[in-house]
mmCIF file of C-alpha atoms and ligand atoms in Angstrom:
data_model
loop_
_atom_site.group_PDB
_atom_site.id
_atom_site.type_symbol
_atom_site.label_atom_id
_atom_site.label_comp_id
_atom_site.label_asym_id
_atom_site.label_seq_id
_atom_site.Cartn_x
_atom_site.Cartn_y
_atom_site.Cartn_z
ATOM 1 C CA UNK A 19 -34.996 -70.853 -23.383
ATOM 2 C CA UNK A 20 -33.740 -67.293 -22.810
ATOM 3 C CA UNK A 21 -32.230 -65.419 -25.719
ATOM 4 C CA UNK A 22 -29.414 -63.957 -23.570
ATOM 5 C CA UNK A 23 -27.690 -66.489 -21.239
ATOM 6 C CA UNK A 24 -25.177 -63.924 -19.931
ATOM 7 C CA UNK A 25 -27.903 -61.577 -18.715
ATOM 8 C CA UNK A 26 -29.892 -64.552 -17.413
ATOM 9 C CA UNK A 27 -26.956 -65.759 -15.313
ATOM 10 C CA UNK A 28 -26.342 -62.286 -13.910
ATOM 11 C CA UNK A 29 -29.994 -61.738 -13.072
ATOM 12 C CA UNK A 30 -30.319 -65.161 -11.434
ATOM 13 C CA UNK A 31 -27.163 -64.592 -9.340
ATOM 14 C CA UNK A 32 -28.359 -61.237 -8.003
ATOM 15 C CA UNK A 33 -29.901 -61.790 -4.534
ATOM 16 C CA UNK A 34 -31.841 -58.833 -3.182
ATOM 17 C CA UNK A 35 -32.424 -58.924 0.572
ATOM 18 C CA UNK A 36 -35.693 -57.550 1.920
ATOM 19 C CA UNK A 37 -36.122 -55.324 5.007
ATOM 20 C CA UNK A 38 -38.516 -56.786 7.584
ATOM 21 C CA UNK A 39 -39.647 -53.236 8.420
ATOM 22 C CA UNK A 40 -41.003 -52.654 4.916
ATOM 23 C CA UNK A 41 -43.874 -55.035 5.756
ATOM 24 C CA UNK A 42 -44.893 -53.117 8.876
ATOM 25 C CA UNK A 43 -46.701 -49.797 9.045
ATOM 26 C CA UNK A 44 -44.509 -46.780 8.313
ATOM 27 C CA UNK A 45 -44.898 -43.126 7.547
ATOM 28 C CA UNK A 46 -43.506 -39.726 8.250
ATOM 29 C CA UNK A 47 -43.532 -37.465 11.293
ATOM 30 C CA UNK A 48 -46.911 -36.274 10.100
ATOM 31 C CA UNK A 49 -48.662 -39.622 9.971
ATOM 32 C CA UNK A 50 -48.089 -43.376 10.000
ATOM 33 C CA UNK A 51 -50.964 -44.885 7.993
ATOM 34 C CA UNK A 52 -52.187 -48.300 9.123
ATOM 35 C CA UNK A 53 -52.918 -50.775 6.329
ATOM 36 C CA UNK A 54 -55.083 -53.914 6.363
ATOM 37 C CA UNK A 55 -53.323 -57.274 6.720
ATOM 38 C CA UNK A 56 -50.097 -55.826 8.110
ATOM 39 C CA UNK A 57 -47.996 -58.337 10.113
ATOM 40 C CA UNK A 58 -48.143 -58.294 13.901
ATOM 41 C CA UNK A 59 -44.768 -59.975 14.576
ATOM 42 C CA UNK A 60 -41.461 -60.984 12.918
ATOM 43 C CA UNK A 61 -42.903 -64.383 11.979
ATOM 44 C CA UNK A 62 -45.624 -62.757 9.879
ATOM 45 C CA UNK A 63 -43.147 -60.242 8.412
ATOM 46 C CA UNK A 64 -40.947 -63.134 7.254
ATOM 47 C CA UNK A 65 -43.983 -64.951 5.834
ATOM 48 C CA UNK A 66 -44.785 -61.857 3.743
ATOM 49 C CA UNK A 67 -41.175 -61.520 2.612
ATOM 50 C CA UNK A 68 -41.266 -65.154 1.509
ATOM 51 C CA UNK A 69 -44.055 -64.227 -0.913
ATOM 52 C CA UNK A 70 -41.685 -61.813 -2.666
ATOM 53 C CA UNK A 71 -39.118 -64.610 -3.084
ATOM 54 C CA UNK A 72 -41.880 -67.043 -4.180
ATOM 55 C CA UNK A 73 -42.774 -64.822 -7.162
ATOM 56 C CA UNK A 74 -39.390 -63.245 -8.024
ATOM 57 C CA UNK A 75 -36.973 -66.081 -7.128
ATOM 58 C CA UNK A 76 -34.223 -63.610 -6.199
ATOM 59 C CA UNK A 77 -35.123 -62.406 -2.675
ATOM 60 C CA UNK A 78 -33.989 -65.371 -0.508
ATOM 61 C CA UNK A 79 -33.220 -63.458 2.681
ATOM 62 C CA UNK A 80 -34.772 -61.004 5.125
ATOM 63 C CA UNK A 81 -32.916 -58.355 7.132
ATOM 64 C CA UNK A 82 -34.015 -57.967 10.753
ATOM 65 C CA UNK A 83 -34.020 -54.826 12.883
ATOM 66 C CA UNK A 84 -33.457 -55.108 16.639
ATOM 67 C CA UNK A 85 -35.542 -54.490 18.742
ATOM 68 C CA UNK A 86 -38.351 -54.146 16.138
ATOM 69 C CA UNK A 87 -37.854 -57.901 15.415
ATOM 70 C CA UNK A 88 -36.977 -59.038 18.955
ATOM 71 C CA UNK A 89 -38.194 -62.595 19.716
ATOM 72 C CA UNK A 90 -37.579 -65.035 22.564
ATOM 73 C CA UNK A 91 -35.937 -67.640 20.299
ATOM 74 C CA UNK A 92 -33.995 -66.403 17.251
ATOM 75 C CA UNK A 93 -33.109 -69.986 16.379
ATOM 76 C CA UNK A 94 -36.806 -70.767 16.108
ATOM 77 C CA UNK A 95 -37.334 -67.643 13.974
ATOM 78 C CA UNK A 96 -34.525 -68.793 11.673
ATOM 79 C CA UNK A 97 -36.227 -72.194 11.435
ATOM 80 C CA UNK A 98 -39.519 -70.482 10.559
ATOM 81 C CA UNK A 99 -37.724 -68.558 7.815
ATOM 82 C CA UNK A 100 -36.352 -71.801 6.397
ATOM 83 C CA UNK A 101 -39.817 -73.380 6.591
ATOM 84 C CA UNK A 102 -41.227 -70.629 4.347
ATOM 85 C CA UNK A 103 -38.270 -70.800 1.935
ATOM 86 C CA UNK A 104 -36.044 -67.912 2.999
ATOM 87 C CA UNK A 105 -33.281 -67.211 5.517
ATOM 88 C CA UNK A 106 -32.441 -64.420 7.952
ATOM 89 C CA UNK A 107 -29.840 -62.006 6.594
ATOM 90 C CA UNK A 108 -28.353 -58.780 7.905
ATOM 91 C CA UNK A 109 -29.000 -57.834 11.521
ATOM 92 C CA UNK A 110 -29.647 -54.092 11.912
ATOM 93 C CA UNK A 111 -28.872 -52.439 15.224
ATOM 94 C CA UNK A 112 -31.012 -49.605 16.574
ATOM 95 C CA UNK A 113 -29.485 -46.962 18.803
ATOM 96 C CA UNK A 114 -31.793 -44.195 17.540
ATOM 97 C CA UNK A 115 -35.064 -44.623 19.430
ATOM 98 C CA UNK A 116 -34.159 -44.463 23.106
ATOM 99 C CA UNK A 117 -34.514 -41.225 25.113
ATOM 100 C CA UNK A 118 -30.998 -41.809 26.431
ATOM 101 C CA UNK A 119 -29.658 -41.278 22.911
ATOM 102 C CA UNK A 120 -30.924 -37.707 22.513
ATOM 103 C CA UNK A 121 -27.368 -36.348 22.411
ATOM 104 C CA UNK A 122 -25.897 -39.444 20.781
ATOM 105 C CA UNK A 123 -25.394 -43.134 21.378
ATOM 106 C CA UNK A 124 -21.802 -44.410 21.010
ATOM 107 C CA UNK A 125 -20.699 -40.762 20.617
ATOM 108 C CA UNK A 126 -22.613 -39.446 23.650
ATOM 109 C CA UNK A 127 -20.584 -37.277 26.064
ATOM 110 C CA UNK A 128 -21.653 -39.541 28.949
ATOM 111 C CA UNK A 129 -19.632 -42.803 29.098
ATOM 112 C CA UNK A 130 -22.578 -44.634 30.743
ATOM 113 C CA UNK A 131 -24.749 -43.925 27.684
ATOM 114 C CA UNK A 132 -21.916 -44.986 25.377
ATOM 115 C CA UNK A 133 -21.625 -48.228 27.337
ATOM 116 C CA UNK A 134 -25.363 -48.875 26.973
ATOM 117 C CA UNK A 135 -25.244 -48.257 23.218
ATOM 118 C CA UNK A 136 -22.175 -50.408 22.655
ATOM 119 C CA UNK A 137 -23.754 -53.222 24.659
ATOM 120 C CA UNK A 138 -26.733 -53.130 22.279
ATOM 121 C CA UNK A 139 -24.410 -53.503 19.313
ATOM 122 C CA UNK A 140 -22.735 -56.476 21.030
ATOM 123 C CA UNK A 141 -26.172 -57.981 21.742
ATOM 124 C CA UNK A 142 -26.878 -57.771 18.006
ATOM 125 C CA UNK A 143 -23.786 -59.910 17.358
ATOM 126 C CA UNK A 144 -25.271 -62.479 19.759
ATOM 127 C CA UNK A 145 -28.412 -62.402 17.584
ATOM 128 C CA UNK A 146 -26.230 -63.012 14.505
ATOM 129 C CA UNK A 147 -24.745 -66.056 16.219
ATOM 130 C CA UNK A 148 -28.284 -67.387 16.802
ATOM 131 C CA UNK A 149 -29.616 -66.643 13.290
ATOM 132 C CA UNK A 150 -26.443 -67.597 11.425
ATOM 133 C CA UNK A 151 -26.194 -64.100 9.940
ATOM 134 C CA UNK A 152 -22.897 -62.868 8.470
ATOM 135 C CA UNK A 153 -23.506 -59.125 8.671
ATOM 136 C CA UNK A 154 -24.272 -56.517 11.307
ATOM 137 C CA UNK A 155 -25.474 -53.231 9.824
ATOM 138 C CA UNK A 156 -24.565 -50.166 11.861
ATOM 139 C CA UNK A 157 -26.397 -46.918 11.191
ATOM 140 C CA UNK A 158 -26.027 -44.157 13.772
ATOM 141 C CA UNK A 159 -28.476 -41.259 14.028
ATOM 142 C CA UNK A 160 -25.755 -39.604 16.124
ATOM 143 C CA UNK A 161 -24.980 -35.963 15.410
ATOM 144 C CA UNK A 162 -25.472 -32.388 16.574
ATOM 145 C CA UNK A 163 -27.909 -29.627 15.673
ATOM 146 C CA UNK A 164 -25.939 -26.502 16.547
ATOM 147 C CA UNK A 165 -22.296 -25.387 16.176
ATOM 148 C CA UNK A 166 -20.476 -25.853 19.485
ATOM 149 C CA UNK A 167 -23.019 -28.349 20.795
ATOM 150 C CA UNK A 168 -20.255 -30.956 21.123
ATOM 151 C CA UNK A 169 -16.649 -31.592 20.008
ATOM 152 C CA UNK A 170 -16.622 -33.063 16.505
ATOM 153 C CA UNK A 171 -13.217 -34.795 16.851
ATOM 154 C CA UNK A 172 -13.981 -36.128 20.332
ATOM 155 C CA UNK A 173 -17.161 -37.710 19.005
ATOM 156 C CA UNK A 174 -15.088 -39.404 16.283
ATOM 157 C CA UNK A 175 -12.795 -40.798 19.000
ATOM 158 C CA UNK A 176 -15.800 -42.175 20.877
ATOM 159 C CA UNK A 177 -17.214 -43.704 17.684
ATOM 160 C CA UNK A 178 -13.876 -45.318 16.843
ATOM 161 C CA UNK A 179 -13.665 -46.809 20.357
ATOM 162 C CA UNK A 180 -17.110 -48.418 20.076
ATOM 163 C CA UNK A 181 -16.483 -49.695 16.532
ATOM 164 C CA UNK A 182 -13.199 -51.269 17.656
ATOM 165 C CA UNK A 183 -14.979 -53.111 20.483
ATOM 166 C CA UNK A 184 -17.658 -54.430 18.108
ATOM 167 C CA UNK A 185 -15.017 -55.369 15.520
ATOM 168 C CA UNK A 186 -13.146 -57.414 18.140
ATOM 169 C CA UNK A 187 -16.358 -59.264 19.033
ATOM 170 C CA UNK A 188 -17.101 -60.337 15.428
ATOM 171 C CA UNK A 189 -16.554 -63.990 14.516
ATOM 172 C CA UNK A 190 -14.147 -64.954 11.719
ATOM 173 C CA UNK A 191 -16.925 -65.099 9.103
ATOM 174 C CA UNK A 192 -18.813 -62.081 10.390
ATOM 175 C CA UNK A 193 -18.624 -58.439 9.268
ATOM 176 C CA UNK A 194 -20.087 -55.126 10.204
ATOM 177 C CA UNK A 195 -21.394 -52.788 7.535
ATOM 178 C CA UNK A 196 -21.132 -49.100 8.476
ATOM 179 C CA UNK A 197 -23.850 -46.937 6.913
ATOM 180 C CA UNK A 198 -23.426 -43.186 6.459
ATOM 181 C CA UNK A 199 -26.093 -40.478 6.128
ATOM 182 C CA UNK A 200 -25.642 -36.769 5.370
ATOM 183 C CA UNK A 201 -28.391 -35.388 7.609
ATOM 184 C CA UNK A 202 -31.558 -36.292 9.622
ATOM 185 C CA UNK A 203 -32.298 -36.669 12.377
ATOM 186 C CA UNK A 204 -29.370 -34.355 13.120
ATOM 187 C CA UNK A 205 -29.055 -31.216 11.046
ATOM 188 C CA UNK A 206 -25.623 -29.628 11.817
ATOM 189 C CA UNK A 207 -23.326 -32.660 11.982
ATOM 190 C CA UNK A 208 -23.965 -36.379 11.553
ATOM 191 C CA UNK A 209 -21.078 -38.382 13.038
ATOM 192 C CA UNK A 210 -20.987 -40.662 9.961
ATOM 193 C CA UNK A 211 -22.184 -38.203 7.260
ATOM 194 C CA UNK A 212 -20.462 -39.477 4.148
ATOM 195 C CA UNK A 213 -18.620 -42.338 2.506
ATOM 196 C CA UNK A 214 -15.248 -40.854 3.366
ATOM 197 C CA UNK A 215 -15.891 -40.862 7.107
ATOM 198 C CA UNK A 216 -17.302 -44.403 6.977
ATOM 199 C CA UNK A 217 -14.360 -45.560 4.837
ATOM 200 C CA UNK A 218 -11.810 -44.000 7.206
ATOM 201 C CA UNK A 219 -13.279 -45.818 10.204
ATOM 202 C CA UNK A 220 -13.441 -49.107 8.285
ATOM 203 C CA UNK A 221 -9.880 -49.086 6.944
ATOM 204 C CA UNK A 222 -8.635 -48.254 10.452
ATOM 205 C CA UNK A 223 -10.159 -51.562 11.661
ATOM 206 C CA UNK A 224 -9.678 -54.170 8.952
ATOM 207 C CA UNK A 225 -11.335 -56.468 6.380
ATOM 208 C CA UNK A 226 -14.399 -57.278 8.493
ATOM 209 C CA UNK A 227 -15.443 -53.603 8.432
ATOM 210 C CA UNK A 228 -17.188 -52.513 5.237
ATOM 211 C CA UNK A 229 -19.203 -49.497 4.027
ATOM 212 C CA UNK A 230 -22.914 -49.446 3.122
ATOM 213 C CA UNK A 231 -24.308 -47.005 0.582
ATOM 214 C CA UNK A 232 -27.983 -45.995 0.953
ATOM 215 C CA UNK A 233 -29.391 -44.185 -2.091
ATOM 216 C CA UNK A 234 -31.276 -41.658 0.035
ATOM 217 C CA UNK A 235 -28.390 -40.658 2.291
ATOM 218 C CA UNK A 236 -26.684 -38.151 -0.008
ATOM 219 C CA UNK A 237 -26.971 -34.507 -0.878
ATOM 220 C CA UNK A 238 -29.138 -33.955 -3.986
ATOM 221 C CA UNK A 239 -27.006 -34.275 -7.127
ATOM 222 C CA UNK A 240 -24.401 -36.558 -5.540
ATOM 223 C CA UNK A 241 -22.840 -38.944 -8.081
ATOM 224 C CA UNK A 242 -23.551 -42.139 -6.135
ATOM 225 C CA UNK A 243 -22.165 -44.448 -8.822
ATOM 226 C CA UNK A 244 -18.796 -42.712 -8.411
ATOM 227 C CA UNK A 245 -18.828 -43.781 -4.742
ATOM 228 C CA UNK A 246 -19.749 -47.322 -5.837
ATOM 229 C CA UNK A 247 -16.767 -47.423 -8.224
ATOM 230 C CA UNK A 248 -14.307 -46.087 -5.632
ATOM 231 C CA UNK A 249 -15.460 -48.386 -2.792
ATOM 232 C CA UNK A 250 -15.483 -51.477 -5.040
ATOM 233 C CA UNK A 251 -11.980 -50.591 -6.251
ATOM 234 C CA UNK A 252 -10.887 -50.356 -2.596
ATOM 235 C CA UNK A 253 -12.626 -53.643 -1.673
ATOM 236 C CA UNK A 254 -14.763 -51.765 0.856
ATOM 237 C CA UNK A 255 -18.285 -51.907 -0.581
ATOM 238 C CA UNK A 256 -20.063 -54.179 1.865
ATOM 239 C CA UNK A 257 -23.666 -53.365 1.042
ATOM 240 C CA UNK A 258 -26.159 -51.253 -0.839
ATOM 241 C CA UNK A 259 -29.533 -50.102 0.539
ATOM 242 C CA UNK A 260 -31.701 -49.628 -2.532
ATOM 243 C CA UNK A 261 -34.541 -47.113 -2.534
ATOM 244 C CA UNK A 262 -35.234 -43.879 -4.394
ATOM 245 C CA UNK A 263 -36.016 -40.277 -3.616
ATOM 246 C CA UNK A 264 -37.068 -36.998 -5.173
ATOM 247 C CA UNK A 265 -35.669 -34.876 -2.329
ATOM 248 C CA UNK A 266 -34.153 -36.454 0.822
ATOM 249 C CA UNK A 267 -34.320 -39.860 2.545
ATOM 250 C CA UNK A 268 -37.733 -40.511 0.996
ATOM 251 C CA UNK A 269 -37.279 -44.315 1.070
ATOM 252 C CA UNK A 270 -39.452 -44.741 -2.031
ATOM 253 C CA UNK A 271 -39.342 -47.826 -4.255
ATOM 254 C CA UNK A 272 -35.945 -48.433 -5.848
ATOM 255 C CA UNK A 273 -35.845 -47.044 -9.366
ATOM 256 C CA UNK A 274 -39.219 -45.336 -9.007
ATOM 257 C CA UNK A 275 -37.892 -41.778 -8.743
ATOM 258 C CA UNK A 276 -34.763 -42.141 -10.894
ATOM 259 C CA UNK A 277 -34.436 -45.364 -12.934
ATOM 260 C CA UNK A 278 -31.523 -43.884 -14.913
ATOM 261 C CA UNK A 279 -29.539 -43.365 -11.675
ATOM 262 C CA UNK A 280 -30.254 -46.965 -10.629
ATOM 263 C CA UNK A 281 -28.975 -48.132 -14.030
ATOM 264 C CA UNK A 282 -25.790 -46.055 -13.696
ATOM 265 C CA UNK A 283 -25.271 -47.512 -10.199
ATOM 266 C CA UNK A 284 -25.765 -51.110 -11.389
ATOM 267 C CA UNK A 285 -23.430 -50.461 -14.340
ATOM 268 C CA UNK A 286 -20.638 -49.415 -11.921
ATOM 269 C CA UNK A 287 -21.501 -52.393 -9.689
ATOM 270 C CA UNK A 288 -21.043 -54.676 -12.718
ATOM 271 C CA UNK A 289 -17.896 -52.825 -13.918
ATOM 272 C CA UNK A 290 -16.360 -53.116 -10.433
ATOM 273 C CA UNK A 291 -17.065 -56.854 -10.128
ATOM 274 C CA UNK A 292 -19.788 -56.330 -7.516
ATOM 275 C CA UNK A 293 -22.236 -58.700 -9.241
ATOM 276 C CA UNK A 294 -19.944 -61.597 -8.417
ATOM 277 C CA UNK A 295 -21.517 -63.110 -5.263
ATOM 278 C CA UNK A 296 -18.037 -64.029 -3.964
ATOM 279 C CA UNK A 297 -17.240 -60.290 -3.647
ATOM 280 C CA UNK A 298 -19.886 -60.255 -0.915
ATOM 281 C CA UNK A 299 -21.804 -57.040 -1.570
ATOM 282 C CA UNK A 300 -25.068 -57.321 0.409
ATOM 283 C CA UNK A 301 -27.717 -55.897 -1.917
ATOM 284 C CA UNK A 302 -30.892 -55.038 -0.031
ATOM 285 C CA UNK A 303 -33.986 -52.906 -0.258
ATOM 286 C CA UNK A 304 -34.399 -50.304 2.478
ATOM 287 C CA UNK A 305 -37.788 -48.809 1.870
ATOM 288 C CA UNK A 306 -41.069 -47.807 3.466
ATOM 289 C CA UNK A 307 -44.367 -48.369 1.673
ATOM 290 C CA UNK A 308 -46.232 -45.600 3.478
ATOM 291 C CA UNK A 309 -49.293 -45.452 1.179
ATOM 292 C CA UNK A 310 -48.944 -48.396 -1.243
ATOM 293 C CA UNK A 311 -49.496 -52.146 -0.652
ATOM 294 C CA UNK A 312 -46.289 -53.444 0.901
ATOM 295 C CA UNK A 313 -45.752 -56.951 -0.541
ATOM 296 C CA UNK A 314 -46.632 -55.840 -4.078
ATOM 297 C CA UNK A 315 -44.413 -52.795 -3.547
ATOM 298 C CA UNK A 316 -41.486 -55.023 -2.603
ATOM 299 C CA UNK A 317 -42.082 -57.241 -5.644
ATOM 300 C CA UNK A 318 -42.133 -54.178 -7.917
ATOM 301 C CA UNK A 319 -38.944 -52.868 -6.306
ATOM 302 C CA UNK A 320 -37.113 -56.161 -6.835
ATOM 303 C CA UNK A 321 -38.231 -56.071 -10.479
ATOM 304 C CA UNK A 322 -36.922 -52.493 -10.823
ATOM 305 C CA UNK A 323 -33.487 -53.563 -9.562
ATOM 306 C CA UNK A 324 -33.589 -56.560 -11.926
ATOM 307 C CA UNK A 325 -34.403 -54.270 -14.873
ATOM 308 C CA UNK A 326 -31.512 -51.914 -14.043
ATOM 309 C CA UNK A 327 -29.184 -54.900 -13.620
ATOM 310 C CA UNK A 328 -30.256 -56.533 -16.898
ATOM 311 C CA UNK A 329 -29.619 -53.242 -18.733
ATOM 312 C CA UNK A 330 -26.192 -52.972 -17.067
ATOM 313 C CA UNK A 331 -25.422 -56.547 -18.186
ATOM 314 C CA UNK A 332 -26.305 -55.554 -21.765
ATOM 315 C CA UNK A 333 -23.602 -52.885 -21.926
ATOM 316 C CA UNK A 334 -21.220 -53.801 -24.776
ATOM 317 C CA UNK A 335 -18.005 -53.614 -22.771
ATOM 318 C CA UNK A 336 -15.702 -54.125 -25.786
ATOM 319 C CA UNK A 337 -17.333 -51.290 -27.731
ATOM 320 C CA UNK A 338 -17.229 -49.110 -24.621
ATOM 321 C CA UNK A 339 -13.550 -49.804 -23.949
ATOM 322 C CA UNK A 340 -12.742 -49.089 -27.604
ATOM 323 C CA UNK A 341 -14.586 -45.772 -27.639
ATOM 324 C CA UNK A 342 -13.073 -44.734 -24.290
ATOM 325 C CA UNK A 343 -9.563 -45.588 -25.474
ATOM 326 C CA UNK A 344 -10.178 -43.609 -28.666
ATOM 327 C CA UNK A 345 -11.482 -40.641 -26.682
ATOM 328 C CA UNK A 346 -14.721 -40.908 -28.642
ATOM 329 C CA UNK A 347 -16.955 -39.250 -26.054
ATOM 330 C CA UNK A 348 -20.222 -39.531 -27.962
ATOM 331 C CA UNK A 349 -19.651 -43.148 -28.981
ATOM 332 C CA UNK A 350 -18.771 -44.136 -25.418
ATOM 333 C CA UNK A 351 -21.846 -42.397 -24.009
ATOM 334 C CA UNK A 352 -24.001 -43.989 -26.727
ATOM 335 C CA UNK A 353 -22.901 -47.493 -25.680
ATOM 336 C CA UNK A 354 -24.328 -46.935 -22.203
ATOM 337 C CA UNK A 355 -27.428 -45.131 -23.451
ATOM 338 C CA UNK A 356 -28.188 -47.947 -25.905
ATOM 339 C CA UNK A 357 -28.159 -50.455 -23.067
ATOM 340 C CA UNK A 358 -30.298 -48.166 -20.898
ATOM 341 C CA UNK A 359 -32.791 -47.607 -23.723
ATOM 342 C CA UNK A 360 -33.244 -51.364 -24.218
ATOM 343 C CA UNK A 361 -36.624 -52.708 -23.060
ATOM 344 C CA UNK A 362 -35.492 -55.700 -20.992
ATOM 345 C CA UNK A 363 -38.941 -56.619 -19.709
ATOM 346 C CA UNK A 364 -39.554 -59.363 -22.330
ATOM 347 C CA UNK A 365 -36.094 -60.840 -21.591
ATOM 348 C CA UNK A 366 -36.780 -60.818 -17.844
ATOM 349 C CA UNK A 367 -40.090 -62.552 -18.544
ATOM 350 C CA UNK A 368 -38.207 -65.288 -20.395
ATOM 351 C CA UNK A 369 -35.682 -65.615 -17.571
ATOM 352 C CA UNK A 370 -38.475 -65.992 -15.001
ATOM 353 C CA UNK A 371 -40.133 -68.624 -17.160
ATOM 354 C CA UNK A 372 -36.825 -70.516 -17.311
ATOM 355 C CA UNK A 373 -36.684 -70.242 -13.504
ATOM 356 C CA UNK A 374 -40.128 -71.889 -13.360
ATOM 357 C CA UNK A 375 -41.771 -68.617 -12.356
ATOM 358 C CA UNK A 376 -44.603 -66.572 -13.832
ATOM 359 C CA UNK A 377 -43.142 -63.917 -16.203
ATOM 360 C CA UNK A 378 -45.268 -61.289 -14.374
ATOM 361 C CA UNK A 379 -44.604 -61.617 -10.604
ATOM 362 C CA UNK A 380 -46.999 -58.855 -9.553
ATOM 363 C CA UNK A 381 -49.925 -60.373 -11.468
ATOM 364 C CA UNK A 382 -49.068 -63.847 -10.166
ATOM 365 C CA UNK A 383 -48.987 -62.515 -6.597
ATOM 366 C CA UNK A 384 -52.397 -60.889 -7.001
ATOM 367 C CA UNK A 385 -53.825 -64.088 -8.488
ATOM 368 C CA UNK A 386 -52.487 -66.071 -5.465
ATOM 369 C CA UNK A 387 -55.033 -64.446 -3.117
ATOM 370 C CA UNK A 388 -52.330 -64.272 -0.403
ATOM 371 C CA UNK A 389 -53.161 -60.644 0.471
ATOM 372 C CA UNK A 390 -56.895 -61.291 0.848
ATOM 373 C CA UNK A 391 -56.120 -64.349 3.000
ATOM 374 C CA UNK A 392 -53.848 -62.546 5.456
ATOM 375 C CA UNK A 393 -56.293 -59.632 5.680
ATOM 376 C CA UNK A 394 -58.900 -62.153 6.889
ATOM 377 C CA UNK A 395 -56.520 -64.050 9.204
ATOM 378 C CA UNK A 396 -54.721 -61.107 10.824
ATOM 379 C CA UNK A 397 -57.456 -59.852 13.091
ATOM 380 C CA UNK A 398 -56.627 -58.490 16.510
ATOM 381 C CA UNK A 399 -53.176 -58.018 17.979
ATOM 382 C CA UNK A 400 -51.015 -54.984 17.289
ATOM 383 C CA UNK A 401 -49.787 -54.260 13.801
ATOM 384 C CA UNK A 402 -46.003 -53.976 13.477
ATOM 385 C CA UNK A 403 -44.427 -50.593 12.905
ATOM 386 C CA UNK A 404 -41.296 -48.562 13.679
ATOM 387 C CA UNK A 405 -42.462 -48.033 17.207
ATOM 388 C CA UNK A 406 -41.181 -44.461 16.942
HETATM 389 C C1 LIG B 528 -31.512 -45.052 8.239
HETATM 390 C C2 LIG B 528 -31.738 -46.370 7.526
HETATM 391 C C3 LIG B 528 -30.972 -47.538 8.102
HETATM 392 C C4 LIG B 528 -32.001 -48.359 8.822
HETATM 393 C C5 LIG B 528 -33.210 -47.517 8.833
HETATM 394 C C6 LIG B 528 -34.476 -48.290 8.807
HETATM 395 O O1 LIG B 528 -32.165 -44.018 7.552
HETATM 396 O O2 LIG B 528 -31.492 -46.207 6.172
HETATM 397 O O3 LIG B 528 -30.454 -48.369 7.097
HETATM 398 O O4 LIG B 528 -31.625 -48.754 10.056
HETATM 399 O O5 LIG B 528 -33.094 -46.719 7.697
HETATM 400 MN MN1 LIG B 529 -30.512 -47.693 4.973
#
């Protein structure tokens, strides 16, 4: 029986969605390295994701990316997901890989291109209807590379027009999650560069429009947990794409590059009520395992988020409130640092045991022989990737 029921409840309630694309080959503009046993289709991606849930117990859903995960029958894919113990989660649109979108998608100067892009977003809502998904995630690579290339305000008007059309198409229980990114692939302006721009578009539309924070989408040194606190306070934090980075949008394993930042983020998530599933924050990994084994990498990443969350749940909120009210700067900081300095790995082992799981998910996965089996089975066909 766990020694800390409050942390146990919080850890058990935290669902971390997995990105289907993390199981396919990925890389950088220099090289995409192919790995043995990589899935060849969305069915195999979902089967691999189900292994992460099998050993962690807290990754019950898989985000899809369209068209990377296009299938003839999304209902059948959803059934397959259920058969392997998971469900299909967020549907991610993709208006960043078509030659027509060189100068933008929904912000393109040409209304025919805007129409094409908006139609793709609407098609993704049709996919949500078929998979039973609640959320559509919208990330736009739209932007400009040189001053004067296009009219910044006019592009915002075009974006707002497309978002309004998608918003009107959403069902009562559906939402769209607007993701911002400071730079790349555009390097002068991105049309949704920061949380403020995303927030402004979302509050102009209504409650079904929420903001997504992606760890890697900020300027170095950005206080991301401040953005978490402000968006939760405003009821506009719809999702969080966990990963980590040393420099830019490195998409490395969550917590790998900066575990202290992940802790600070999960503390503000807790403080703002975001751990309450009814608040509806879609926590998901958005990563690429370019050189490391992908399933084990996802398991490790889920464990890193669990560790940061368990530490955040250990924060003595009464002591913190007392020190803050007293203006005792050092005491207040010490409350958080004590929680962060706590080794929660034994506690998480206990919690997993109580959940009927092996206390060490990575070791249990390796002992399962799943990786060796799929390496033998997955011969021939074309390995999945970003198709870039
Ligand atoms: C953009 C992004 C977005 C996804 C893509 C795979 O950088 O973070 O969330 O569509 O990665
Ligand atoms: Mn992302």
